[in-house]
Amino acid sequence: DKYLQGLDKSRRSFGDRIRALSNNFHGIDDDLLEELMVILLEGDVGIQTAQKIVDSFEEHSNELKNFDSMEDYFIYILYEFYDDVPEEYIHFNPDGPTVILMVGVNGSGKTTTSAKLLQLYQSLGKKVAVAAADTFRAGAIDQIDTWAQRIGVPCIKGKPGQDPSSVLVDACRYAKENDIDILIGDTAGRLQNKKNLMKELEKMTRVIGREIEGAPQEVWLVLDATTGQNGISQAQVFLDATHVTGIVLTKMDGTAKGGVVLSIHDMLHLPVRFLGLGEKPEDLRPFDVASYIMGMTK
Ligand code: GDP
């Protein structure tokens, strides 16, 4: 299964080590807790989150006897840790186009993820379009336009350097006139200047809301999993700048740092919507906790 394959690297460094620990298990003591902590940290779970998981592992130790192995008990602890918030569904606009705005730093995978989402929603029978509103990165417009042509969906684009908001206005109008179900907005993410970034994001969401009531329904922050904990501090800038509703974690296939999902959940309090598991348009999977935890461990 692609989901599990995509997590191969993480599983090898995380799951295999937990299993080895479990095979030599002879009781919960300080050495074991320390070893667990190291495995979690090296999987990029982050110090605060790792500590919470280890504490919970220790606190619930009277339940250990109900499991076949320490490994299975640990997996149960991970589930418990993750499952404490109800799943939040994606908001789709019942009376017109749903706008999903993609935000994140350059290179995180926004354009690739936009292409993947176009392909996914089109395959689900939705009428989709994309706004090439990353007018700053050289080649971004051509990149998404090429994907759109290949997938066979309309791409609304401006000129390099054009105000991204004006591209989004054009795209919203196109979406309304052509009964588009889902409009994906691919934006630029220059972190160098936080004030400009905030202003630009604020303007983009404002003009979209003026064209389509309640839009953008979703603002997804694209994070590169290979950047691990650094990605989380980057994320904070975007959370301060705009109303982010979910996370897409890309390049999960290229990293052993898959544990970062656990700290995103714990630190950012935002649902992970999708995982990027490769460079091709089909390499995108809706996130679900069970597949994720299994992918990381078994
Ligand atoms: P943007 O600047 O945020 O639009 O980033 P791009 O979409 O151009 O992606 C940057 C690079 O990351 C490209 O080479 C993509 O092919 C690659 N990439 C994006 N998502 C994934 C993924 O899930 N897995 C892998 N292995 N590469 C990815």
mmCIF file of C-alpha atoms and ligand atoms in Angstrom:
data_model
loop_
_atom_site.group_PDB
_atom_site.id
_atom_site.type_symbol
_atom_site.label_atom_id
_atom_site.label_comp_id
_atom_site.label_asym_id
_atom_site.label_seq_id
_atom_site.Cartn_x
_atom_site.Cartn_y
_atom_site.Cartn_z
ATOM 1 C CA ASP A 1 0.000 0.000 0.000
ATOM 2 C CA LYS A 2 1.264 3.429 -1.001
ATOM 3 C CA TYR A 3 0.400 4.911 2.381
ATOM 4 C CA LEU A 4 2.614 2.454 4.203
ATOM 5 C CA GLN A 5 5.380 2.632 1.575
ATOM 6 C CA GLY A 6 5.457 6.399 1.891
ATOM 7 C CA LEU A 7 6.262 6.025 5.570
ATOM 8 C CA ASP A 8 8.986 3.407 5.034
ATOM 9 C CA LYS A 9 11.824 5.632 6.164
ATOM 10 C CA SER A 10 10.034 6.715 9.320
ATOM 11 C CA ARG A 11 8.987 3.179 10.114
ATOM 12 C CA ARG A 12 12.556 1.928 9.791
ATOM 13 C CA SER A 13 13.875 4.451 12.277
ATOM 14 C CA PHE A 14 10.847 4.616 14.561
ATOM 15 C CA GLY A 15 8.772 1.449 14.441
ATOM 16 C CA ASP A 16 11.685 -0.946 14.084
ATOM 17 C CA ARG A 17 13.395 0.539 17.116
ATOM 18 C CA ILE A 18 10.235 0.381 19.222
ATOM 19 C CA ARG A 19 9.884 -3.259 18.208
ATOM 20 C CA ALA A 20 13.476 -4.027 19.159
ATOM 21 C CA LEU A 21 12.862 -2.400 22.522
ATOM 22 C CA SER A 22 9.680 -4.400 22.923
ATOM 23 C CA ASN A 23 11.441 -7.685 22.094
ATOM 24 C CA ASN A 24 13.892 -7.072 24.944
ATOM 25 C CA PHE A 25 11.271 -5.722 27.299
ATOM 26 C CA HIS A 26 11.529 -6.629 30.981
ATOM 27 C CA GLY A 27 9.583 -3.914 32.751
ATOM 28 C CA ILE A 28 9.131 -0.160 32.769
ATOM 29 C CA ASP A 29 12.152 1.534 34.312
ATOM 30 C CA ASP A 30 14.119 4.748 33.800
ATOM 31 C CA ASP A 31 16.325 3.205 31.112
ATOM 32 C CA LEU A 32 13.321 2.169 29.085
ATOM 33 C CA LEU A 33 11.619 5.561 29.408
ATOM 34 C CA GLU A 34 14.841 7.268 28.383
ATOM 35 C CA GLU A 35 15.214 4.992 25.385
ATOM 36 C CA LEU A 36 11.616 5.736 24.346
ATOM 37 C CA MET A 37 12.312 9.446 24.674
ATOM 38 C CA VAL A 38 15.352 9.158 22.399
ATOM 39 C CA ILE A 39 13.402 7.244 19.754
ATOM 40 C CA LEU A 40 10.597 9.821 19.833
ATOM 41 C CA LEU A 41 13.031 12.738 19.609
ATOM 42 C CA GLU A 42 14.960 11.176 16.755
ATOM 43 C CA GLY A 43 11.644 10.643 14.963
ATOM 44 C CA ASP A 44 11.172 14.420 15.310
ATOM 45 C CA VAL A 45 8.257 14.268 17.678
ATOM 46 C CA GLY A 46 9.642 17.335 19.471
ATOM 47 C CA ILE A 47 10.633 17.588 23.114
ATOM 48 C CA GLN A 48 7.350 18.768 24.648
ATOM 49 C CA THR A 49 5.226 16.277 22.774
ATOM 50 C CA ALA A 50 7.684 13.440 23.372
ATOM 51 C CA GLN A 51 7.605 14.151 27.097
ATOM 52 C CA LYS A 52 3.800 13.996 27.151
ATOM 53 C CA ILE A 53 3.816 10.658 25.342
ATOM 54 C CA VAL A 54 6.440 9.189 27.660
ATOM 55 C CA ASP A 55 4.510 10.459 30.713
ATOM 56 C CA SER A 56 1.339 8.884 29.430
ATOM 57 C CA PHE A 57 3.215 5.628 28.750
ATOM 58 C CA GLU A 58 4.325 5.602 32.369
ATOM 59 C CA GLU A 59 0.983 6.679 33.849
ATOM 60 C CA HIS A 60 -1.087 4.003 32.141
ATOM 61 C CA SER A 61 1.381 1.200 32.828
ATOM 62 C CA ASN A 62 -1.234 -0.807 34.749
ATOM 63 C CA GLU A 63 -2.911 -1.371 31.346
ATOM 64 C CA LEU A 64 0.236 -2.915 29.886
ATOM 65 C CA LYS A 65 -0.895 -6.396 30.950
ATOM 66 C CA ASN A 66 -3.839 -6.151 28.522
ATOM 67 C CA PHE A 67 -1.515 -6.123 25.516
ATOM 68 C CA ASP A 68 0.459 -8.869 23.793
ATOM 69 C CA SER A 69 3.612 -6.780 23.764
ATOM 70 C CA MET A 70 5.070 -3.527 24.950
ATOM 71 C CA GLU A 71 4.997 -2.419 21.321
ATOM 72 C CA ASP A 72 1.234 -2.868 21.143
ATOM 73 C CA TYR A 73 0.819 -1.003 24.418
ATOM 74 C CA PHE A 74 2.929 1.841 23.021
ATOM 75 C CA ILE A 75 0.805 1.966 19.866
ATOM 76 C CA TYR A 76 -2.273 2.198 22.082
ATOM 77 C CA ILE A 77 -0.677 5.145 23.917
ATOM 78 C CA LEU A 78 -0.064 6.894 20.572
ATOM 79 C CA TYR A 79 -3.719 6.400 19.601
ATOM 80 C CA GLU A 80 -4.904 7.732 22.921
ATOM 81 C CA PHE A 81 -2.633 10.708 22.514
ATOM 82 C CA TYR A 82 -3.899 11.515 19.058
ATOM 83 C CA ASP A 83 -7.558 10.707 19.476
ATOM 84 C CA ASP A 84 -8.372 13.306 22.101
ATOM 85 C CA VAL A 85 -9.849 15.792 19.649
ATOM 86 C CA PRO A 86 -12.834 15.093 17.400
ATOM 87 C CA GLU A 87 -12.154 14.924 13.698
ATOM 88 C CA GLU A 88 -13.012 18.112 11.888
ATOM 89 C CA TYR A 89 -14.433 17.845 8.407
ATOM 90 C CA ILE A 90 -13.460 19.951 5.433
ATOM 91 C CA HIS A 91 -15.942 22.794 4.885
ATOM 92 C CA PHE A 92 -17.471 22.636 1.445
ATOM 93 C CA ASN A 93 -19.614 25.500 0.186
ATOM 94 C CA PRO A 94 -23.123 24.163 -0.472
ATOM 95 C CA ASP A 95 -24.172 27.147 -2.650
ATOM 96 C CA GLY A 96 -21.230 27.821 -4.900
ATOM 97 C CA PRO A 97 -17.515 27.368 -5.348
ATOM 98 C CA THR A 98 -15.426 26.177 -2.422
ATOM 99 C CA VAL A 99 -12.135 28.042 -2.316
ATOM 100 C CA ILE A 100 -9.105 26.291 -0.850
ATOM 101 C CA LEU A 101 -6.154 28.618 -0.416
ATOM 102 C CA MET A 102 -2.710 27.019 -0.244
ATOM 103 C CA VAL A 103 -0.167 28.891 1.869
ATOM 104 C CA GLY A 104 3.369 28.107 3.025
ATOM 105 C CA VAL A 105 6.983 28.983 2.340
ATOM 106 C CA ASN A 106 8.464 28.595 -1.120
ATOM 107 C CA GLY A 107 9.682 25.093 -1.755
ATOM 108 C CA SER A 108 7.324 23.487 0.756
ATOM 109 C CA GLY A 109 5.340 21.877 -2.055
ATOM 110 C CA LYS A 110 2.354 24.196 -2.555
ATOM 111 C CA THR A 111 2.298 23.983 -6.340
ATOM 112 C CA THR A 112 2.768 20.218 -6.405
ATOM 113 C CA THR A 113 0.081 19.778 -3.753
ATOM 114 C CA SER A 114 -2.286 22.050 -5.689
ATOM 115 C CA ALA A 115 -1.842 19.784 -8.720
ATOM 116 C CA LYS A 116 -2.448 16.717 -6.572
ATOM 117 C CA LEU A 117 -5.664 18.218 -5.166
ATOM 118 C CA LEU A 118 -6.902 19.099 -8.653
ATOM 119 C CA GLN A 119 -6.388 15.510 -9.704
ATOM 120 C CA LEU A 120 -7.975 14.097 -6.542
ATOM 121 C CA TYR A 121 -11.131 16.225 -6.599
ATOM 122 C CA GLN A 122 -11.537 15.818 -10.333
ATOM 123 C CA SER A 123 -11.371 12.054 -9.909
ATOM 124 C CA LEU A 124 -14.145 12.390 -7.306
ATOM 125 C CA GLY A 125 -16.345 13.996 -9.969
ATOM 126 C CA LYS A 126 -15.907 17.615 -8.886
ATOM 127 C CA LYS A 127 -15.515 20.488 -11.303
ATOM 128 C CA VAL A 128 -12.188 22.026 -10.352
ATOM 129 C CA ALA A 129 -10.025 24.982 -11.345
ATOM 130 C CA VAL A 130 -6.809 26.522 -10.104
ATOM 131 C CA ALA A 131 -5.661 30.105 -9.616
ATOM 132 C CA ALA A 132 -1.937 30.544 -10.334
ATOM 133 C CA ALA A 133 -1.516 33.242 -7.694
ATOM 134 C CA ASP A 134 2.133 32.537 -7.002
ATOM 135 C CA THR A 135 3.224 35.400 -9.215
ATOM 136 C CA PHE A 136 6.578 35.787 -7.471
ATOM 137 C CA ARG A 137 8.479 32.535 -7.780
ATOM 138 C CA ALA A 138 9.981 32.289 -11.254
ATOM 139 C CA GLY A 139 8.327 29.433 -13.094
ATOM 140 C CA ALA A 140 5.510 28.831 -10.614
ATOM 141 C CA ILE A 141 2.821 29.952 -13.062
ATOM 142 C CA ASP A 142 4.119 27.702 -15.850
ATOM 143 C CA GLN A 143 4.531 24.839 -13.406
ATOM 144 C CA ILE A 144 0.897 24.834 -12.265
ATOM 145 C CA ASP A 145 -0.354 25.663 -15.773
ATOM 146 C CA THR A 146 1.448 22.613 -17.151
ATOM 147 C CA TRP A 147 -0.089 20.399 -14.462
ATOM 148 C CA ALA A 148 -3.534 21.865 -15.114
ATOM 149 C CA GLN A 149 -3.232 21.154 -18.840
ATOM 150 C CA ARG A 150 -2.058 17.630 -18.181
ATOM 151 C CA ILE A 151 -4.927 16.963 -15.784
ATOM 152 C CA GLY A 152 -7.326 18.799 -18.095
ATOM 153 C CA VAL A 153 -8.598 21.539 -15.787
ATOM 154 C CA PRO A 154 -8.754 25.323 -16.215
ATOM 155 C CA CYS A 155 -5.918 27.444 -14.823
ATOM 156 C CA ILE A 156 -6.570 31.146 -14.232
ATOM 157 C CA LYS A 157 -3.314 33.004 -14.369
ATOM 158 C CA GLY A 158 -1.904 36.490 -14.380
ATOM 159 C CA LYS A 159 1.458 37.799 -15.367
ATOM 160 C CA PRO A 160 4.649 37.307 -13.353
ATOM 161 C CA GLY A 161 4.838 40.044 -10.742
ATOM 162 C CA GLN A 162 1.100 40.798 -10.914
ATOM 163 C CA ASP A 163 -0.802 41.354 -7.668
ATOM 164 C CA PRO A 164 -1.799 37.830 -6.578
ATOM 165 C CA SER A 165 -5.097 39.179 -5.242
ATOM 166 C CA SER A 166 -6.160 40.332 -8.684
ATOM 167 C CA VAL A 167 -5.496 36.836 -10.044
ATOM 168 C CA LEU A 168 -7.645 35.429 -7.253
ATOM 169 C CA VAL A 169 -10.472 37.861 -8.038
ATOM 170 C CA ASP A 170 -10.400 36.765 -11.694
ATOM 171 C CA ALA A 171 -10.357 33.135 -10.624
ATOM 172 C CA CYS A 172 -13.316 33.567 -8.233
ATOM 173 C CA ARG A 173 -15.348 35.214 -10.990
ATOM 174 C CA TYR A 174 -14.427 32.456 -13.398
ATOM 175 C CA ALA A 175 -15.427 29.871 -10.788
ATOM 176 C CA LYS A 176 -18.850 31.472 -10.257
ATOM 177 C CA GLU A 177 -19.560 31.856 -13.960
ATOM 178 C CA ASN A 178 -18.517 28.316 -14.789
ATOM 179 C CA ASP A 179 -20.096 26.431 -11.873
ATOM 180 C CA ILE A 180 -16.753 25.338 -10.497
ATOM 181 C CA ASP A 181 -17.112 23.224 -7.342
ATOM 182 C CA ILE A 182 -13.588 23.636 -6.018
ATOM 183 C CA LEU A 183 -11.121 26.420 -6.734
ATOM 184 C CA ILE A 184 -7.566 25.863 -5.531
ATOM 185 C CA GLY A 185 -5.495 29.031 -4.949
ATOM 186 C CA ASP A 186 -1.743 28.473 -5.278
ATOM 187 C CA THR A 187 -0.044 31.398 -3.530
ATOM 188 C CA ALA A 188 3.505 32.627 -2.936
ATOM 189 C CA GLY A 189 5.245 32.361 0.425
ATOM 190 C CA ARG A 190 8.075 34.764 0.988
ATOM 191 C CA LEU A 191 8.976 34.650 4.618
ATOM 192 C CA GLN A 192 11.728 37.293 4.432
ATOM 193 C CA ASN A 193 9.286 40.023 5.220
ATOM 194 C CA LYS A 194 6.685 38.985 7.744
ATOM 195 C CA LYS A 195 4.764 42.241 7.565
ATOM 196 C CA ASN A 196 4.336 42.011 3.794
ATOM 197 C CA LEU A 197 3.379 38.381 4.008
ATOM 198 C CA MET A 198 0.693 39.161 6.572
ATOM 199 C CA LYS A 199 -0.615 42.067 4.529
ATOM 200 C CA GLU A 200 -0.700 39.993 1.378
ATOM 201 C CA LEU A 201 -2.484 37.062 3.017
ATOM 202 C CA GLU A 202 -4.967 39.425 4.609
ATOM 203 C CA LYS A 203 -5.673 41.054 1.256
ATOM 204 C CA MET A 204 -6.026 37.734 -0.552
ATOM 205 C CA THR A 205 -8.563 36.357 1.912
ATOM 206 C CA ARG A 206 -10.446 39.666 1.927
ATOM 207 C CA VAL A 207 -10.862 39.877 -1.855
ATOM 208 C CA ILE A 208 -11.853 36.214 -2.097
ATOM 209 C CA GLY A 209 -14.493 36.757 0.597
ATOM 210 C CA ARG A 210 -15.828 39.723 -1.321
ATOM 211 C CA GLU A 211 -16.312 37.621 -4.460
ATOM 212 C CA ILE A 212 -17.677 34.469 -2.836
ATOM 213 C CA GLU A 213 -19.476 34.599 0.491
ATOM 214 C CA GLY A 214 -17.734 32.632 3.213
ATOM 215 C CA ALA A 215 -14.664 31.991 1.068
ATOM 216 C CA PRO A 216 -11.945 30.914 1.410
ATOM 217 C CA GLN A 217 -13.628 28.019 3.187
ATOM 218 C CA GLU A 218 -10.270 26.398 3.798
ATOM 219 C CA VAL A 219 -6.735 27.756 4.175
ATOM 220 C CA TRP A 220 -4.203 24.953 4.160
ATOM 221 C CA LEU A 221 -0.683 25.459 5.360
ATOM 222 C CA VAL A 222 1.753 23.324 3.397
ATOM 223 C CA LEU A 223 4.686 22.115 5.514
ATOM 224 C CA ASP A 224 7.725 20.204 4.335
ATOM 225 C CA ALA A 225 8.079 17.211 6.677
ATOM 226 C CA THR A 226 11.823 17.014 6.050
ATOM 227 C CA THR A 227 12.224 20.326 7.907
ATOM 228 C CA GLY A 228 10.742 18.709 11.020
ATOM 229 C CA GLN A 229 10.607 20.926 14.086
ATOM 230 C CA ASN A 230 11.805 23.980 12.098
ATOM 231 C CA GLY A 231 8.677 23.662 9.998
ATOM 232 C CA ILE A 232 6.624 24.045 13.143
ATOM 233 C CA SER A 233 8.193 27.368 14.084
ATOM 234 C CA GLN A 234 7.735 28.526 10.474
ATOM 235 C CA ALA A 235 4.118 27.503 10.727
ATOM 236 C CA GLN A 236 3.596 29.904 13.590
ATOM 237 C CA VAL A 237 4.224 32.881 11.291
ATOM 238 C CA PHE A 238 1.394 31.778 9.027
ATOM 239 C CA LEU A 239 -0.926 31.039 11.929
ATOM 240 C CA ASP A 240 -0.344 34.596 13.131
ATOM 241 C CA ALA A 241 -0.969 35.970 9.648
ATOM 242 C CA THR A 242 -4.138 34.190 8.607
ATOM 243 C CA HIS A 243 -6.892 31.822 9.670
ATOM 244 C CA VAL A 244 -5.283 28.487 8.813
ATOM 245 C CA THR A 245 -7.796 25.612 8.890
ATOM 246 C CA GLY A 246 -5.564 22.631 8.173
ATOM 247 C CA ILE A 247 -2.125 21.285 7.380
ATOM 248 C CA VAL A 248 -0.786 19.414 4.381
ATOM 249 C CA LEU A 249 2.454 17.660 5.213
ATOM 250 C CA THR A 250 4.588 17.044 2.124
ATOM 251 C CA LYS A 251 7.665 14.895 1.405
ATOM 252 C CA MET A 252 6.747 12.311 4.015
ATOM 253 C CA ASP A 253 8.288 9.760 1.630
ATOM 254 C CA GLY A 254 11.701 11.394 1.874
ATOM 255 C CA THR A 255 12.115 11.583 5.613
ATOM 256 C CA ALA A 256 12.475 9.558 8.784
ATOM 257 C CA LYS A 257 10.931 12.498 10.643
ATOM 258 C CA GLY A 258 7.333 11.280 10.327
ATOM 259 C CA GLY A 259 6.858 11.782 14.047
ATOM 260 C CA VAL A 260 6.438 15.470 13.290
ATOM 261 C CA VAL A 261 2.732 14.725 12.727
ATOM 262 C CA LEU A 262 2.361 14.048 16.447
ATOM 263 C CA SER A 263 3.889 17.370 17.420
ATOM 264 C CA ILE A 264 1.848 19.278 14.816
ATOM 265 C CA HIS A 265 -1.235 17.791 16.402
ATOM 266 C CA ASP A 266 -0.022 18.664 19.878
ATOM 267 C CA MET A 267 1.515 22.103 19.258
ATOM 268 C CA LEU A 268 -0.563 23.649 16.468
ATOM 269 C CA HIS A 269 -3.994 22.189 17.269
ATOM 270 C CA LEU A 270 -4.806 21.911 13.587
ATOM 271 C CA PRO A 271 -6.003 18.902 11.638
ATOM 272 C CA VAL A 272 -3.544 17.331 9.206
ATOM 273 C CA ARG A 273 -5.651 17.054 6.032
ATOM 274 C CA PHE A 274 -3.312 15.274 3.628
ATOM 275 C CA LEU A 275 0.106 13.692 3.418
ATOM 276 C CA GLY A 276 2.326 14.133 0.367
ATOM 277 C CA LEU A 277 4.056 10.856 -0.408
ATOM 278 C CA GLY A 278 5.894 11.608 -3.646
ATOM 279 C CA GLU A 279 6.228 13.998 -6.566
ATOM 280 C CA LYS A 280 3.490 12.652 -8.841
ATOM 281 C CA PRO A 281 -0.091 13.957 -8.860
ATOM 282 C CA GLU A 282 -1.406 10.699 -7.422
ATOM 283 C CA ASP A 283 1.017 10.768 -4.467
ATOM 284 C CA LEU A 284 -1.414 12.353 -2.026
ATOM 285 C CA ARG A 285 -3.353 10.618 0.725
ATOM 286 C CA PRO A 286 -6.059 11.948 3.036
ATOM 287 C CA PHE A 287 -4.670 11.757 6.532
ATOM 288 C CA ASP A 288 -6.135 9.298 8.949
ATOM 289 C CA VAL A 289 -4.753 8.502 12.355
ATOM 290 C CA ALA A 290 -5.034 4.734 12.146
ATOM 291 C CA SER A 291 -3.156 4.430 8.844
ATOM 292 C CA TYR A 292 -0.582 6.902 10.050
ATOM 293 C CA ILE A 293 0.170 5.151 13.325
ATOM 294 C CA MET A 294 0.215 1.763 11.604
ATOM 295 C CA GLY A 295 2.466 3.174 8.884
ATOM 296 C CA MET A 296 4.888 4.470 11.498
ATOM 297 C CA THR A 297 5.047 1.261 13.491
ATOM 298 C CA LYS A 298 3.980 -2.001 11.867
HETATM 299 P P1 GDP B 1 6.284 25.467 -3.790
HETATM 300 O O1 GDP B 1 7.405 26.456 -3.986
HETATM 301 O O2 GDP B 1 5.774 25.509 -2.390
HETATM 302 O O3 GDP B 1 5.190 25.630 -4.779
HETATM 303 O O4 GDP B 1 6.937 24.006 -3.956
HETATM 304 P P2 GDP B 1 6.857 22.963 -5.173
HETATM 305 O O5 GDP B 1 5.475 22.429 -5.326
HETATM 306 O O6 GDP B 1 7.494 23.540 -6.374
HETATM 307 O O7 GDP B 1 7.744 21.760 -4.588
HETATM 308 C C1 GDP B 1 9.121 21.885 -4.302
HETATM 309 C C2 GDP B 1 9.824 20.552 -4.592
HETATM 310 O O8 GDP B 1 9.351 19.548 -3.703
HETATM 311 C C3 GDP B 1 9.550 20.015 -5.987
HETATM 312 O O9 GDP B 1 10.738 19.454 -6.499
HETATM 313 C C4 GDP B 1 8.503 18.932 -5.767
HETATM 314 O O10 GDP B 1 8.558 17.918 -6.743
HETATM 315 C C5 GDP B 1 8.898 18.403 -4.409
HETATM 316 N N1 GDP B 1 7.756 17.796 -3.674
HETATM 317 C C6 GDP B 1 6.565 18.354 -3.366
HETATM 318 N N2 GDP B 1 5.796 17.492 -2.657
HETATM 319 C C7 GDP B 1 6.513 16.357 -2.502
HETATM 320 C C8 GDP B 1 6.278 15.081 -1.836
HETATM 321 O O11 GDP B 1 5.226 14.823 -1.218
HETATM 322 N N3 GDP B 1 7.281 14.161 -1.907
HETATM 323 C C9 GDP B 1 8.465 14.408 -2.552
HETATM 324 N N4 GDP B 1 9.403 13.457 -2.541
HETATM 325 N N5 GDP B 1 8.719 15.583 -3.163
HETATM 326 C C10 GDP B 1 7.764 16.548 -3.155
#
